Amino acid sequence: MNQFEYLRPASVAEAVAAASEPGAAFLAAGTNLLDLMKLGALRPSRLVDVTRLPELSNVEQLDGGGFRIGALVRNADLAREPAFAAAFPSVAEALLSGASAQLRNAASVGGNLMQHTRCAYFQDPASACNRRDPGTGCDALTGENRSHAVLGWSNACIATHPSDFSVPLVALDAVVEIAGPDGRREMALEDLYPLPDAHRAPESGLRPGEMVVSLRLPPEAASFRAHARYLKLRERTSFAFALVSAAAALRIEDGRILQARLALGAVAARPWRARAAEALLFGAVPSAENFGRAADAALADARPSGDNGFKIELARRVIKRVLLLAADGTPERMPALPASAFNLENGAVAHV
Amino acid sequence: MSDTISPPSTHVRMGSSRGQPLTRRDGLLKVTGTATFAADNNPQGLVHAVVAVSAIARGRVASLDVTAAKAHPGVIEVITPANRPPLAIDPDQKTGLFGFRFEALQNDRVRYAKQPIALVVAETLEAATEGARLLSPTYEAEAARMGFDDGERYDPPAIGIGAPTNFVRGDIAAGHAAAVHSIKTDYRTPAQYHNAMEPHAIVAEWDGDRLTIDSPNQAIVMSRGLFAGYFGIPAENVFLRSPFLGGGFGSKAIMPGPYILAILAARMLGRPVKLVLPRDQMYGPVGHRGATEQTLRLAMDADGHLTALEHHATAQTSSFDEFIEPAANASHNLYASPAIETRQQAVRVDIGTPGPMRAPGEASGSAALECAIDEAALACGLDSLEFRLRNYAETDPASGKPFSAKALRECYSRGAERFGWAGRPLAPRQMRDKAGHLVGWGMGSALFPAPMFMAEARATLRADGTALVETAGADMGQGAWTALAQIAADGLGLDIEQVEFRSGASDLPDGGVAGGSGHTATAGSALYNAGTDAIAKLAELASSDPDSPLFGSGNAGVEARGGRLYHREDETRSQSYAEILSRAGVATLEGTGKGGRDPAQAEARAMFSHGAVFAEVKVDPDLGQMRVTRLVGAFAAGRIVNPRLATSQLYGGMIWGLSFALHEEAIHDRRSGRPLNADLAGYHIPVHADIPAMDAILVDEDDPYVNGLGIKGVGEIGITGTVGAIANAIWHATGVRAHRFPIRIEDLIA
């Protein structure tokens, strides 16, 4: 291991100051960062351990129905927080479909949002990667890329963002609250994940020294709770990243969709909000046919970045299915296999 | 004691131990973390070694920054080809059937990615790790050859471990000419890595010209000699300890180069050296299952009897040595056909040399064969179980010899009954569950040879009537500490609690290799024979003691049971072991025994374990997501020593088969040759939630010929049959026949 400095600041202000130095990285549970350091893919010269910072471990219900979740809340704790899971069932489902029980017990909300792509070329320091080492090229583009991006990619980078959690969050217009050298600010979660341009693939929308201190769900996000699902295709039932996933949230009144929210996971460098599909569903009857049209609209701009053309058709089918599931209603209880295609004990509309 | 056992034994004491579902004797140590694995040893003065590995797959190392590495605090020594001390044997020399070529810094050539190119030794693991990084190698790279079409294709002189390359019996052309139905089909299997939970590890310490090694090993005494050979010392100077292995699967029976480097470093520095391979370095110098491409042509008559069976396979091997996955051999011994032909080719690619990996050849070959059999059944319009029964081999198809025992018919019927196979529709896509998922049922036949190797053992009766039994066996997790002790106790006529069992060290009698599913039969026979030898000597003492109740009874006139010898015709005449020894003034009484196959029986009969595996899968019709929901296997593998452990072994095999069918695949970059998923996050094996309701039925089988104890193996057979059963079930659910493993979602949604 290389030599690095280890700091354990006592306040957010100290943490931000410590992390403003070039080469610094925030350390939370370390479930991703430490792996990358051992692989030699990331070599921070300073680790700023934020796990002891006060006041970042709370789940607060805000006046008006929104929620604020501290960046250090554990994934497992958040998914099992009754008020949160009732208000945002698809977020809880996505959380429980991610990683393994052991990892969820350790991993933090902020760390989950800030995790790096699992592109094998990003993780291999001997491979060219514009995301890891800007300007070196992208070995994934002509390499083993079966699971890579089909939306929003460029020749500079075809990596996908691996988080399940962030997919329903982006669908629900979640906001991240940020502390930085210039004070506090907030941004739409979606903007935390810039898409690559023709030459660059920036890792995040944060500026040097900035840290995510909390995640906020707006009050209207809870209005979808009766029809909110997350569906994840993966190659083993646990401890596997999505091949394609999708979060759908609907408000249905009198048999018509008043509002639809839809986001795809594992298809782009960010959780992919499908706004054209959402617009198409406004006022529509929830039906397989309408959901199929929405799926087509969501993937209209998709193109393979390599040996992954099948992901486009798969994404269409996942969207259609997750919309059907959402229309059927949020299950009364968390499915035994969260987000799995093998849970169809559906229909009981809960949390109304 | 002779080195063969004449079956059937007239003197098998069916004591209280064998056949009992005892729990693992080492279980408490393992669950409390007190079992000492190799890397748990920390001798005084220990230093740590880390291997620097190549980032290219072919070429040469142009430079290493040894100065930078040595300047790093804590780094003691850097070994490169420039300063590597000589070895007594060239690592590029073949040293026999199990002796593979390996890299021990003999030159600057690179033959595969992750090949060792230097060894860094430091006071701490962290310093050695950073030292290895600081070497910042540069290379003169040549284009890597990774695919079947990239490398040199050739006809290997042998496949597997010394097996003939090609096989023909009968007239293939006549078989095809007689055919009414025929199929031709192709299957591909990927490179797979053993991924034992315990990584390869060694702690080496020299004392003058004596060497102590702690390292997980599947063939302890054989390896002792190999280690000694490379360092030019007598085998007796090497003490190799391997009491526990966290899995081996074949990868811990061969000599990896990094071990030799660690031992060299220990000698150079005069300090004990520990080396533990990180997970990614297990994707290079410690073997793997080579990728295969297989083609099968099956011809059948109007009644669905095979008239010809052709199985051709091409396997990948390394550019510098060979282990050819003998996949086509899976077609030799299972289905009756008047004409059978198997051929194997090989392709040299820039990858570490493959090696035996759990059911080598049987696993990959059975995967293709069992799918092809299903395709053939369909071509004949027959249920796939009925087709298998019509082609049931009453004698070994390859040799024409009788089987020593074959209860496959009963495996089929009991497995089918437990599974509920009857009434399965012939056509695919006929069954759905209430959630609308496609449901499919598939099956496969399981077959595995029942080999024996050579082993020796010692049994020592002690004055208090207890015994010490010894053999250098290997417990890889399968339960050898327990099953072998059960057999040993029976040989001695003692309860298992009265037997102290020593194993897992090279100063004990040679326990042979724990591999090929032959360890229990081989080492068990040696232990049993050592026990009967000691008992015979004990009976001799009693029989010749005029004051013994057994005086004059002779060796054959007594029975050993519960620590006493009983007169065979008069149960009231008996004497305890302790009393016999005490009266004879003997402190300890030693017996020895060997285990090995009777050559006459080996010549006369074909010896295999058999089984049948039935699988149910569900598939989402739109999304292609697959899930195995039920697995039932029925296996006939001779006499079962410990049903609990045997069932566990069979479960393990079946899970391995599921892993083969749906999960495992090493992915290498086509250009660089580097593995891209060299960790357990990327290289998938099933998680608990992927393992369905499992059932392993132990079918009774009395095999009087295989050895005196009637024991076959259960270690690997569960893999065979299972891969095909799952693939066939997926076809039955979806109507889509995937021609590669693992089967992927995209194969089903096209």
JSON list of C-alpha atoms in Angstrom, two decimals, chain B residues 156-288:
[
{"chain": "B", "resi": 156, "resn": "PRO", "atom": "CA", "xyz": [-1.75, -33.05, -28.13]},
{"chain": "B", "resi": 157, "resn": "PRO", "atom": "CA", "xyz": [0.14, -36.26, -27.30]},
{"chain": "B", "resi": 158, "resn": "ALA", "atom": "CA", "xyz": [-2.09, -36.87, -24.27]},
{"chain": "B", "resi": 159, "resn": "ILE", "atom": "CA", "xyz": [-5.02, -35.26, -22.48]},
{"chain": "B", "resi": 160, "resn": "GLY", "atom": "CA", "xyz": [-5.87, -34.82, -18.81]},
{"chain": "B", "resi": 161, "resn": "ILE", "atom": "CA", "xyz": [-3.22, -36.57, -16.74]},
{"chain": "B", "resi": 162, "resn": "GLY", "atom": "CA", "xyz": [-1.63, -38.88, -19.31]},
{"chain": "B", "resi": 163, "resn": "ALA", "atom": "CA", "xyz": [-4.83, -40.13, -20.93]},
{"chain": "B", "resi": 164, "resn": "PRO", "atom": "CA", "xyz": [-4.90, -41.10, -24.62]},
{"chain": "B", "resi": 165, "resn": "THR", "atom": "CA", "xyz": [-5.95, -38.30, -26.95]},
{"chain": "B", "resi": 166, "resn": "ASN", "atom": "CA", "xyz": [-8.32, -40.13, -29.24]},
{"chain": "B", "resi": 167, "resn": "PHE", "atom": "CA", "xyz": [-10.57, -43.13, -28.93]},
{"chain": "B", "resi": 168, "resn": "VAL", "atom": "CA", "xyz": [-12.53, -45.18, -31.43]},
{"chain": "B", "resi": 169, "resn": "ARG", "atom": "CA", "xyz": [-14.64, -48.27, -30.89]},
{"chain": "B", "resi": 170, "resn": "GLY", "atom": "CA", "xyz": [-16.88, -49.76, -33.51]},
{"chain": "B", "resi": 171, "resn": "ASP", "atom": "CA", "xyz": [-17.65, -48.49, -36.98]},
{"chain": "B", "resi": 172, "resn": "ILE", "atom": "CA", "xyz": [-18.74, -44.84, -36.89]},
{"chain": "B", "resi": 173, "resn": "ALA", "atom": "CA", "xyz": [-19.54, -44.68, -40.61]},
{"chain": "B", "resi": 174, "resn": "ALA", "atom": "CA", "xyz": [-21.75, -47.75, -40.34]},
{"chain": "B", "resi": 175, "resn": "GLY", "atom": "CA", "xyz": [-23.44, -46.21, -37.31]},
{"chain": "B", "resi": 176, "resn": "HIS", "atom": "CA", "xyz": [-24.31, -43.09, -39.25]},
{"chain": "B", "resi": 177, "resn": "ALA", "atom": "CA", "xyz": [-25.42, -45.13, -42.25]},
{"chain": "B", "resi": 178, "resn": "ALA", "atom": "CA", "xyz": [-27.82, -47.08, -40.07]},
{"chain": "B", "resi": 179, "resn": "ALA", "atom": "CA", "xyz": [-29.31, -43.97, -38.55]},
{"chain": "B", "resi": 180, "resn": "VAL", "atom": "CA", "xyz": [-32.90, -42.84, -38.88]},
{"chain": "B", "resi": 181, "resn": "HIS", "atom": "CA", "xyz": [-32.41, -39.78, -36.68]},
{"chain": "B", "resi": 182, "resn": "SER", "atom": "CA", "xyz": [-29.30, -37.74, -36.08]},
{"chain": "B", "resi": 183, "resn": "ILE", "atom": "CA", "xyz": [-28.17, -34.54, -34.48]},
{"chain": "B", "resi": 184, "resn": "LYS", "atom": "CA", "xyz": [-25.04, -32.44, -34.63]},
{"chain": "B", "resi": 185, "resn": "THR", "atom": "CA", "xyz": [-24.54, -29.84, -31.97]},
{"chain": "B", "resi": 186, "resn": "ASP", "atom": "CA", "xyz": [-21.88, -27.56, -30.48]},
{"chain": "B", "resi": 187, "resn": "TYR", "atom": "CA", "xyz": [-21.20, -26.34, -26.95]},
{"chain": "B", "resi": 188, "resn": "ARG", "atom": "CA", "xyz": [-18.69, -23.91, -25.54]},
{"chain": "B", "resi": 189, "resn": "THR", "atom": "CA", "xyz": [-17.43, -23.77, -21.97]},
{"chain": "B", "resi": 190, "resn": "PRO", "atom": "CA", "xyz": [-15.39, -20.88, -20.56]},
{"chain": "B", "resi": 191, "resn": "ALA", "atom": "CA", "xyz": [-12.21, -20.70, -18.53]},
{"chain": "B", "resi": 192, "resn": "GLN", "atom": "CA", "xyz": [-13.08, -21.28, -14.90]},
{"chain": "B", "resi": 193, "resn": "TYR", "atom": "CA", "xyz": [-10.92, -20.74, -11.83]},
{"chain": "B", "resi": 194, "resn": "HIS", "atom": "CA", "xyz": [-10.87, -22.91, -8.70]},
{"chain": "B", "resi": 195, "resn": "ASN", "atom": "CA", "xyz": [-11.30, -19.99, -6.30]},
{"chain": "B", "resi": 196, "resn": "ALA", "atom": "CA", "xyz": [-10.86, -22.01, -3.14]},
{"chain": "B", "resi": 197, "resn": "MET", "atom": "CA", "xyz": [-11.96, -19.89, -0.21]},
{"chain": "B", "resi": 198, "resn": "GLU", "atom": "CA", "xyz": [-8.47, -20.23, 1.27]},
{"chain": "B", "resi": 199, "resn": "PRO", "atom": "CA", "xyz": [-5.98, -18.68, -1.12]},
{"chain": "B", "resi": 200, "resn": "HIS", "atom": "CA", "xyz": [-2.71, -20.42, -1.93]},
{"chain": "B", "resi": 201, "resn": "ALA", "atom": "CA", "xyz": [-0.38, -19.73, 0.96]},
{"chain": "B", "resi": 202, "resn": "ILE", "atom": "CA", "xyz": [2.96, -20.84, 2.30]},
{"chain": "B", "resi": 203, "resn": "VAL", "atom": "CA", "xyz": [5.08, -20.26, 5.39]},
{"chain": "B", "resi": 204, "resn": "ALA", "atom": "CA", "xyz": [8.61, -21.57, 4.81]},
{"chain": "B", "resi": 205, "resn": "GLU", "atom": "CA", "xyz": [11.40, -21.85, 7.37]},
{"chain": "B", "resi": 206, "resn": "TRP", "atom": "CA", "xyz": [14.88, -23.29, 6.96]},
{"chain": "B", "resi": 207, "resn": "ASP", "atom": "CA", "xyz": [17.01, -24.82, 9.69]},
{"chain": "B", "resi": 208, "resn": "GLY", "atom": "CA", "xyz": [20.33, -25.62, 8.01]},
{"chain": "B", "resi": 209, "resn": "ASP", "atom": "CA", "xyz": [19.38, -27.89, 5.15]},
{"chain": "B", "resi": 210, "resn": "ARG", "atom": "CA", "xyz": [16.08, -28.82, 6.71]},
{"chain": "B", "resi": 211, "resn": "LEU", "atom": "CA", "xyz": [12.93, -27.12, 5.52]},
{"chain": "B", "resi": 212, "resn": "THR", "atom": "CA", "xyz": [9.58, -26.76, 7.27]},
{"chain": "B", "resi": 213, "resn": "ILE", "atom": "CA", "xyz": [6.63, -25.77, 5.10]},
{"chain": "B", "resi": 214, "resn": "ASP", "atom": "CA", "xyz": [3.12, -24.86, 6.15]},
{"chain": "B", "resi": 215, "resn": "SER", "atom": "CA", "xyz": [1.01, -24.88, 3.03]},
{"chain": "B", "resi": 216, "resn": "PRO", "atom": "CA", "xyz": [-2.36, -26.27, 1.97]},
{"chain": "B", "resi": 217, "resn": "ASN", "atom": "CA", "xyz": [-1.69, -29.40, -0.05]},
{"chain": "B", "resi": 218, "resn": "GLN", "atom": "CA", "xyz": [-3.76, -32.19, -1.57]},
{"chain": "B", "resi": 219, "resn": "ALA", "atom": "CA", "xyz": [-0.88, -34.67, -1.95]},
{"chain": "B", "resi": 220, "resn": "ILE", "atom": "CA", "xyz": [1.34, -34.16, 1.05]},
{"chain": "B", "resi": 221, "resn": "VAL", "atom": "CA", "xyz": [4.01, -36.84, 0.75]},
{"chain": "B", "resi": 222, "resn": "MET", "atom": "CA", "xyz": [4.27, -36.58, -3.02]},
{"chain": "B", "resi": 223, "resn": "SER", "atom": "CA", "xyz": [4.68, -32.82, -2.74]},
{"chain": "B", "resi": 224, "resn": "ARG", "atom": "CA", "xyz": [7.33, -33.19, -0.06]},
{"chain": "B", "resi": 225, "resn": "GLY", "atom": "CA", "xyz": [9.48, -34.97, -2.63]},
{"chain": "B", "resi": 226, "resn": "LEU", "atom": "CA", "xyz": [8.78, -32.33, -5.28]},
{"chain": "B", "resi": 227, "resn": "PHE", "atom": "CA", "xyz": [9.71, -29.48, -2.94]},
{"chain": "B", "resi": 228, "resn": "ALA", "atom": "CA", "xyz": [12.91, -31.30, -1.92]},
{"chain": "B", "resi": 229, "resn": "GLY", "atom": "CA", "xyz": [13.84, -31.88, -5.55]},
{"chain": "B", "resi": 230, "resn": "TYR", "atom": "CA", "xyz": [13.87, -28.18, -6.43]},
{"chain": "B", "resi": 231, "resn": "PHE", "atom": "CA", "xyz": [16.19, -27.45, -3.52]},
{"chain": "B", "resi": 232, "resn": "GLY", "atom": "CA", "xyz": [18.47, -30.45, -3.94]},
{"chain": "B", "resi": 233, "resn": "ILE", "atom": "CA", "xyz": [17.80, -31.93, -0.52]},
{"chain": "B", "resi": 234, "resn": "PRO", "atom": "CA", "xyz": [16.53, -35.36, 0.46]},
{"chain": "B", "resi": 235, "resn": "ALA", "atom": "CA", "xyz": [12.78, -35.67, 0.82]},
{"chain": "B", "resi": 236, "resn": "GLU", "atom": "CA", "xyz": [13.16, -36.51, 4.52]},
{"chain": "B", "resi": 237, "resn": "ASN", "atom": "CA", "xyz": [14.60, -33.02, 5.07]},
{"chain": "B", "resi": 238, "resn": "VAL", "atom": "CA", "xyz": [11.28, -31.45, 4.18]},
{"chain": "B", "resi": 239, "resn": "PHE", "atom": "CA", "xyz": [8.51, -31.32, 6.74]},
{"chain": "B", "resi": 240, "resn": "LEU", "atom": "CA", "xyz": [5.24, -30.27, 5.10]},
{"chain": "B", "resi": 241, "resn": "ARG", "atom": "CA", "xyz": [2.22, -29.57, 7.27]},
{"chain": "B", "resi": 242, "resn": "SER", "atom": "CA", "xyz": [-1.26, -29.24, 5.84]},
{"chain": "B", "resi": 243, "resn": "PRO", "atom": "CA", "xyz": [-3.77, -30.13, 8.54]},
{"chain": "B", "resi": 244, "resn": "PHE", "atom": "CA", "xyz": [-6.61, -28.14, 6.97]},
{"chain": "B", "resi": 245, "resn": "LEU", "atom": "CA", "xyz": [-7.33, -26.82, 3.51]},
{"chain": "B", "resi": 246, "resn": "GLY", "atom": "CA", "xyz": [-9.96, -24.22, 2.78]},
{"chain": "B", "resi": 247, "resn": "GLY", "atom": "CA", "xyz": [-10.79, -26.01, -0.46]},
{"chain": "B", "resi": 248, "resn": "GLY", "atom": "CA", "xyz": [-8.42, -27.28, -3.09]},
{"chain": "B", "resi": 249, "resn": "PHE", "atom": "CA", "xyz": [-10.50, -28.53, -6.04]},
{"chain": "B", "resi": 250, "resn": "GLY", "atom": "CA", "xyz": [-7.34, -29.76, -7.75]},
{"chain": "B", "resi": 251, "resn": "SER", "atom": "CA", "xyz": [-5.42, -26.49, -7.57]},
{"chain": "B", "resi": 252, "resn": "LYS", "atom": "CA", "xyz": [-3.50, -27.51, -4.46]},
{"chain": "B", "resi": 253, "resn": "ALA", "atom": "CA", "xyz": [-2.09, -30.72, -5.88]},
{"chain": "B", "resi": 254, "resn": "ILE", "atom": "CA", "xyz": [0.31, -28.97, -8.24]},
{"chain": "B", "resi": 255, "resn": "MET", "atom": "CA", "xyz": [3.43, -26.92, -7.59]},
{"chain": "B", "resi": 256, "resn": "PRO", "atom": "CA", "xyz": [2.97, -23.18, -8.04]},
{"chain": "B", "resi": 257, "resn": "GLY", "atom": "CA", "xyz": [6.03, -21.08, -8.80]},
{"chain": "B", "resi": 258, "resn": "PRO", "atom": "CA", "xyz": [5.35, -18.55, -6.04]},
{"chain": "B", "resi": 259, "resn": "TYR", "atom": "CA", "xyz": [5.85, -21.28, -3.41]},
{"chain": "B", "resi": 260, "resn": "ILE", "atom": "CA", "xyz": [9.33, -22.02, -4.75]},
{"chain": "B", "resi": 261, "resn": "LEU", "atom": "CA", "xyz": [10.15, -18.31, -4.67]},
{"chain": "B", "resi": 262, "resn": "ALA", "atom": "CA", "xyz": [9.02, -17.97, -1.06]},
{"chain": "B", "resi": 263, "resn": "ILE", "atom": "CA", "xyz": [11.19, -20.92, -0.04]},
{"chain": "B", "resi": 264, "resn": "LEU", "atom": "CA", "xyz": [14.14, -19.44, -1.93]},
{"chain": "B", "resi": 265, "resn": "ALA", "atom": "CA", "xyz": [13.62, -16.13, -0.15]},
{"chain": "B", "resi": 266, "resn": "ALA", "atom": "CA", "xyz": [13.56, -17.86, 3.23]},
{"chain": "B", "resi": 267, "resn": "ARG", "atom": "CA", "xyz": [16.89, -19.48, 2.46]},
{"chain": "B", "resi": 268, "resn": "MET", "atom": "CA", "xyz": [18.44, -16.26, 1.12]},
{"chain": "B", "resi": 269, "resn": "LEU", "atom": "CA", "xyz": [17.41, -14.25, 4.16]},
{"chain": "B", "resi": 270, "resn": "GLY", "atom": "CA", "xyz": [17.75, -16.88, 6.84]},
{"chain": "B", "resi": 271, "resn": "ARG", "atom": "CA", "xyz": [14.30, -15.97, 8.11]},
{"chain": "B", "resi": 272, "resn": "PRO", "atom": "CA", "xyz": [10.89, -17.60, 7.82]},
{"chain": "B", "resi": 273, "resn": "VAL", "atom": "CA", "xyz": [8.86, -16.19, 4.91]},
{"chain": "B", "resi": 274, "resn": "LYS", "atom": "CA", "xyz": [5.10, -16.01, 4.55]},
{"chain": "B", "resi": 275, "resn": "LEU", "atom": "CA", "xyz": [3.44, -15.64, 1.17]},
{"chain": "B", "resi": 276, "resn": "VAL", "atom": "CA", "xyz": [-0.32, -15.51, 0.67]},
{"chain": "B", "resi": 277, "resn": "LEU", "atom": "CA", "xyz": [-1.58, -14.99, -2.86]},
{"chain": "B", "resi": 278, "resn": "PRO", "atom": "CA", "xyz": [-4.17, -12.24, -3.14]},
{"chain": "B", "resi": 279, "resn": "ARG", "atom": "CA", "xyz": [-7.33, -13.36, -4.93]},
{"chain": "B", "resi": 280, "resn": "ASP", "atom": "CA", "xyz": [-6.41, -11.83, -8.28]},
{"chain": "B", "resi": 281, "resn": "GLN", "atom": "CA", "xyz": [-3.08, -13.69, -8.33]},
{"chain": "B", "resi": 282, "resn": "MET", "atom": "CA", "xyz": [-5.01, -16.96, -8.22]},
{"chain": "B", "resi": 283, "resn": "TYR", "atom": "CA", "xyz": [-5.98, -16.18, -11.84]},
{"chain": "B", "resi": 284, "resn": "GLY", "atom": "CA", "xyz": [-2.58, -17.09, -13.26]},
{"chain": "B", "resi": 285, "resn": "PRO", "atom": "CA", "xyz": [0.01, -19.41, -11.75]},
{"chain": "B", "resi": 286, "resn": "VAL", "atom": "CA", "xyz": [-2.21, -21.89, -9.89]},
{"chain": "B", "resi": 287, "resn": "GLY", "atom": "CA", "xyz": [-4.17, -23.53, -12.69]},
{"chain": "B", "resi": 288, "resn": "HIS", "atom": "CA", "xyz": [-7.71, -23.30, -13.95]}
]
